[in-house]
Amino acid sequence: MIGKYKIRTDLAMENGEKYEKDDVELSGVVIRKDYNREKDVHTTYVQIQTEHGAKMMEKPIGTYVTIEAPNLTAPDEEYHREISGELASHLRALLPDKEESAVLVIGLGNREITADALGPQVVEHLQVTRHIITEYGAAALGEERARKISALVPGVTAKTGMETMEIVRGVVRETNPDAVVVIDALAARSIRRLNCTIQLTDTGISPGSGVGNYRNALNQETLHVPVIGIGVPTVVDAGTIIHDAVAELLESLEESEMDEFLQELISPSLQSMYVTTKEIDETVKRLSTTISDGLNQAFLYNG
Amino acid sequence: MIGKYKIRTDLAMENGEKYEKDDVELSGVVIRKDYNREKDVHTTYVQIQTEHGAKMMEKPIGTYVTIEAPNLTAPDEEYHREISGELASHLRALLPDKEESAVLVIGLGNREITADALGPQVVEHLQVTRHIITEYGAAALGEERARKISALVPGVTAKTGMETMEIVRGVVRETNPDAVVVIDALAARSIRRLNCTIQLTDTGISPGSGVGNYRNALNQETLHVPVIGIGVPTVVDAGTIIHDAVAELLESLEESEMDEFLQELISPSLQSMYVTTKEIDETVKRLSTTISDGLNQAFLYNG
Amino acid sequence: MIGKYKIRTDLAMENGEKYEKDDVELSGVVIRKDYNREKDVHTTYVQIQTEHGAKMMEKPIGTYVTIEAPNLTAPDEEYHREISGELASHLRALLPDKEESAVLVIGLGNREITADALGPQVVEHLQVTRHIITEYGAAALGEERARKISALVPGVTAKTGMETMEIVRGVVRETNPDAVVVIDALAARSIRRLNCTIQLTDTGISPGSGVGNYRNALNQETLHVPVIGIGVPTVVDAGTIIHDAVAELLESLEESEMDEFLQELISPSLQSMYVTTKEIDETVKRLSTTISDGLNQAFLYNG
Amino acid sequence: MIGKYKIRTDLAMENGEKYEKDDVELSGVVIRKDYNREKDVHTTYVQIQTEHGAKMMEKPIGTYVTIEAPNLTAPDEEYHREISGELASHLRALLPDKEESAVLVIGLGNREITADALGPQVVEHLQVTRHIITEYGAAALGEERARKISALVPGVTAKTGMETMEIVRGVVRETNPDAVVVIDALAARSIRRLNCTIQLTDTGISPGSGVGNYRNALNQETLHVPVIGIGVPTVVDAGTIIHDAVAELLESLEESEMDEFLQELISPSLQSMYVTTKEIDETVKRLSTTISDGLNQAFLYNG
């Protein structure tokens, strides 16, 4: 990494990349990459296995799967269906391998602010089944076996007065799901990944995260059931963009001057700005359909 | 009551009216009426005191306050503010008389369907304070004492797969409020009361009620804290309207023929239709502001 | 017709029905009916040929095609597609038979009030092509020949300060379409036809019509090009419902008493109320897709 | 200006600034600045008087007033009201000085994409009067004299198939206003000006402008009545941000290297990205109210 500016990214694979570039060996972290040429999909598997690895990667111990599908930003229904399928198969692998399991899906974020509305929009399109199965049995769905799916949009703390954690834990205790799936909008470091990357992880999610706020993380430790986090980066930190662009160019300059440059470059006013595309509203709408389709498929037994 | 057609109303006072008309004495029920000529506001206090009264009134034992304010359907800000004040004072009387109490407000209904969106819209405008007081103390709000207000829009069962009851009970257990206030859209019998009547009750609310569905009622029995229900009728059953219109006219006819007439008149296709005004969208928006202003006032100590 | 209460309907075929019932012969009006058992679709063709017929039918001289498809209220995609096809073939028959014609589609109504939002929502889903063909030719659309489709949502007079007529006439003069298609929400007399009936007519449409307001009608006379009106009834007058229900029952009573009864029955307060279903929001969304799909098909040459 | 990267800004004053910095004299351009300390409002008056000035400034000959009010991004009602007043007084100065004049307000942009929805949202809150005055006279508004205000949201070409110009010209010819006011979202060069700057100009607006597209400009030349453009920058080009940040820092480097650096720095992928704040939705909502309040005031005679 050039300079000391703190790059914020929610994608584990991006934290891996900075070490790659500097050719630093990462003990306690296993990274594997796949490429499907036909679909033009890169899949990265990051496994953080030790506390040392977690510290280096700035992410908790666990598994992170990242699907990069550049064409996701285009309104191509066929392609979206394929990515839904990809997502479904990764998700099924992370879900508890139990007969007739119950899954609670949580849509994090603020439905009024587009770049933050991914979670609520995914839940909007989700096929919930728990109430039907509870009342009439799986047969009512025309299936022999079916997962009991329930869903909740808890809302943001500024509007509920409660920590997301409190709401979710209350509902988990009351309804006893076998697993929780949490959907959230993420921040990426690279513009290339904006709106076309899906990360799945078995480490859950920290709402409005940032460093150190572990008290309110939604994960197995706090909810006592497996928690799968699914997210799509919908914003890129503007400071990040400048950092990257400049860093690349300045590589020929003296190392010593560089740090100073970059420290000055990322002015505070820039750090609260976000870069996004003008099509963000439509993009988020499309993405949320893709994800909820993926969830719907994953939740079928014969999907 | 003329005829045997089952009139559905969520307003206790309307169930009282039918006995009044027939001049039947209602033991176990005390009804008191006030009229404020200046504001043109009728207030009706219904107290159901015995099981016999509850059966006659088809409503649980408890207190029901109904504010009828015909001008509520007009966009008169001054008037809305006055009714917010009325609502606040009735609500304060029903809230637990405890220092620094915590209140959880629940917005029932479906935010996508206007006539059912009252609850979610009220919560939208509510000032929640619990997270601020918890973090920084009441002083952060510029008050010596302040109620801890939190709020939740649980969503409808068809979209969550869970009973509203389960979600609310989970959150109540986790966050321990001293009282719960539930907001919902109601059905009235009389067109005159549409969108201009507010009912408060200490008996809570039965979501998607109808007779007999007591399992999922939100009340003190199920939530173990006081539960105050607040509602506004936004729909009138179309069958009801016809029934009333015809009943009035046919009073001169032979009693014996009438019942038959009316039974035939209320055809099944009519019973699923609802009568509403074309301005329902704007009306619900205005009403929800009035109610949330009332709540906000009630929740202040020096309101 | 029983009684003198003025029934308001925008469907020509409903005005025809009242004469049918009374077995009155309608000179100057030709009515033909088709039934497609497989699709359960009734199609009625009304041709008003003389001024006398126009007076009897309370509608201008011209052709009215009504498609009644009860299943339209269900979210059955396959069925909606079939009705889109029906609509397309009727519309093609009414469009000018000219090579490469240009069509301007007007979406009347208020997008904020669901029951009135049909026009704006149809335009939302319409594939406009005029700007592409003008710039790059039909080849850019992958077609040899293509209609130049343009579309406008003029908004309601209360929000624009202009008559819809003025806006549309200005745009027609400026862009010279060969035909105008106007979409609007209608009022029906029968609850059975709510949200499941589509009327096409070559007589255009009178926005916010009612009797006598001919100055602002959108038709060939005022716009100097053929004007096709397409509408779906989304509201039923509440007075109408009562009238119908009572009229049926009272048929056994003395004719003389009846008129009086009915006059009294339809109280003024009822006349401003509208009957609709609770699902109106979703229903209008679905219907608008069906119609715009139909338009899109009709506008293709090889549809 | 450092480097040759083409900075895009819709604010005339920002084009002025680059010459200021380089201390180049601008013949044919008069720039005057005011500062109101109490309100913390900077007002800049740019008058482009000659063709040479127009070429230097990359803007047509005419007057440009820019109000910079940093606090506009905060939800302070009182302050918004003051800025509405400022806007109103500048607008009144640009409106034709004619008794009972008629003004047509055009809201440009796409109401579905927040950063582009300023125009439609302003029109949403506008008090239109033309239809009332035409029908009943100014007395109906409780005024002796009143402007006839009408308004139109033409929609974007991709949805209408027509050039905005065609629609507006048609409606202008049909309704004969004395002036047209066009509202649009703009792009700024400086992040500081995002969402807190209002530009008024008597040169109209070029929808989806960019260089050279003069055919579709909305101005006096094309509409034959005075056209006033009002805009707020809601986006900043991401390339611009990087350019500015780097340029500042590199000032100590050799001039010759710099150009090359900067050319490379602004990669094509960056140029289609936009920087915005996460609060853009709420910000646009607030801003549109401020502007429409300003218009409403300006249109009163005794405002």
XYZ file of C-alpha atoms in Angstrom, chain D residues 82-263:
182
model
C -34.668 33.670 3.587
C -32.993 32.201 0.553
C -36.409 31.809 -1.084
C -36.761 35.548 -0.565
C -33.369 36.231 -2.153
C -34.270 34.085 -5.110
C -37.632 35.804 -5.464
C -36.102 39.268 -5.627
C -33.545 38.285 -8.266
C -36.215 36.513 -10.299
C -38.573 39.478 -10.155
C -35.806 41.642 -11.599
C -35.483 39.302 -14.573
C -39.213 38.853 -15.251
C -40.824 41.131 -17.863
C -42.123 44.293 -16.232
C -45.628 43.961 -17.550
C -48.968 44.179 -15.817
C -50.675 40.824 -15.297
C -48.031 38.900 -17.133
C -48.307 35.175 -17.812
C -45.380 32.911 -16.912
C -44.892 29.279 -17.944
C -42.592 27.288 -15.637
C -40.848 24.250 -17.153
C -39.441 21.532 -14.852
C -36.669 19.754 -16.788
C -35.148 16.420 -15.798
C -36.110 12.892 -14.875
C -38.250 12.535 -11.791
C -37.087 8.941 -11.254
C -33.416 9.818 -10.845
C -32.962 11.877 -7.731
C -29.963 13.926 -8.812
C -31.953 14.923 -11.917
C -35.346 15.449 -10.278
C -35.018 19.085 -9.217
C -37.143 20.463 -12.069
C -40.099 18.087 -11.630
C -40.021 18.523 -7.852
C -40.066 22.315 -8.070
C -43.126 22.174 -10.325
C -44.756 19.795 -7.845
C -44.867 22.539 -5.194
C -45.673 25.440 -7.494
C -48.926 27.364 -7.111
C -50.397 27.541 -10.595
C -53.058 30.193 -11.160
C -53.622 30.556 -14.890
C -56.686 28.284 -15.017
C -58.300 30.078 -12.082
C -57.662 33.602 -13.389
C -58.811 32.601 -16.872
C -62.059 31.211 -15.510
C -62.899 33.583 -12.628
C -60.512 36.552 -12.758
C -57.778 37.561 -10.306
C -60.395 38.369 -7.674
C -60.912 34.635 -7.153
C -57.412 34.535 -5.687
C -58.186 37.372 -3.303
C -55.810 39.675 -5.212
C -56.330 42.720 -7.339
C -53.592 41.747 -9.729
C -52.020 38.327 -10.151
C -49.676 36.677 -12.595
C -51.054 33.831 -14.654
C -48.762 30.963 -13.706
C -48.769 27.688 -15.601
C -46.336 24.770 -15.354
C -45.241 21.717 -17.305
C -42.967 18.719 -16.705
C -42.163 17.642 -20.266
C -40.166 14.520 -19.322
C -36.894 13.362 -20.853
C -36.486 12.540 -24.544
C -35.780 8.873 -23.814
C -39.302 8.606 -22.408
C -41.224 10.980 -24.677
C -39.544 10.375 -28.041
C -39.637 14.156 -28.521
C -37.092 16.891 -27.973
C -37.936 18.949 -24.884
C -37.735 21.897 -27.258
C -40.587 20.600 -29.418
C -42.907 20.061 -26.472
C -42.160 23.424 -24.892
C -42.403 25.343 -28.175
C -45.763 23.717 -28.904
C -47.152 24.663 -25.527
C -45.698 28.181 -25.708
C -47.325 28.788 -29.112
C -50.645 27.498 -27.837
C -50.754 29.317 -24.493
C -48.770 32.515 -25.247
C -46.933 33.194 -21.969
C -45.017 36.483 -21.604
C -42.005 34.626 -20.189
C -40.761 31.108 -19.583
C -38.882 30.007 -16.449
C -36.910 26.773 -16.862
C -35.705 24.793 -13.820
C -32.910 22.209 -14.155
C -30.276 20.342 -12.139
C -26.750 21.486 -12.986
C -23.169 20.220 -12.766
C -20.630 22.216 -10.774
C -16.889 22.104 -10.715
C -16.443 22.652 -6.991
C -17.723 20.243 -4.389
C -18.292 23.203 -2.067
C -21.101 24.439 -4.321
C -22.980 21.130 -4.473
C -26.632 21.544 -3.435
C -26.090 24.992 -1.916
C -25.832 27.271 -4.956
C -28.606 28.700 -7.129
C -27.895 30.208 -10.532
C -30.377 32.457 -12.351
C -29.774 33.552 -15.906
C -31.664 35.343 -18.660
C -30.021 33.069 -21.253
C -32.292 30.073 -20.670
C -30.984 26.525 -20.472
C -29.719 23.828 -22.833
C -31.239 20.497 -21.732
C -28.618 17.764 -21.444
C -26.382 20.491 -22.723
C -22.730 20.008 -23.319
C -21.000 21.919 -26.051
C -22.504 22.787 -29.386
C -26.013 21.417 -28.957
C -27.608 24.792 -29.666
C -30.511 23.489 -31.716
C -32.382 22.433 -28.612
C -31.559 25.267 -26.258
C -34.541 26.810 -24.504
C -33.942 30.544 -24.897
C -35.415 33.729 -26.303
C -34.111 32.914 -29.771
C -35.891 29.551 -29.962
C -39.041 30.357 -27.959
C -39.538 34.032 -28.954
C -40.236 35.108 -25.371
C -37.771 35.849 -22.543
C -36.491 32.603 -21.003
C -35.060 32.580 -17.484
C -33.009 29.578 -16.401
C -32.798 28.584 -12.723
C -30.569 25.742 -11.594
C -28.823 24.110 -8.660
C -25.697 21.976 -9.061
C -26.514 18.488 -7.774
C -23.533 16.639 -9.257
C -19.814 17.192 -9.575
C -17.789 15.423 -12.199
C -15.465 12.959 -10.438
C -12.679 13.751 -12.888
C -12.968 17.377 -11.823
C -12.397 16.543 -8.197
C -9.258 14.632 -8.878
C -8.046 17.303 -11.224
C -8.472 19.988 -8.617
C -6.901 18.038 -5.798
C -3.887 17.038 -7.815
C -3.443 20.373 -9.514
C -3.176 22.117 -6.190
C -0.494 19.794 -4.966
C 1.541 19.612 -8.069
C 1.944 23.325 -8.334
C 5.453 22.943 -7.023
C 6.373 20.483 -9.767
C 7.739 21.475 -13.117
C 5.035 22.950 -15.365
C 6.033 20.759 -18.272
C 5.489 17.408 -16.566
C 2.197 18.408 -15.179
C 0.078 18.442 -18.279
C 1.028 14.936 -19.123
C 0.279 13.760 -15.608
C -3.137 15.233 -15.617
C -4.071 13.940 -19.025
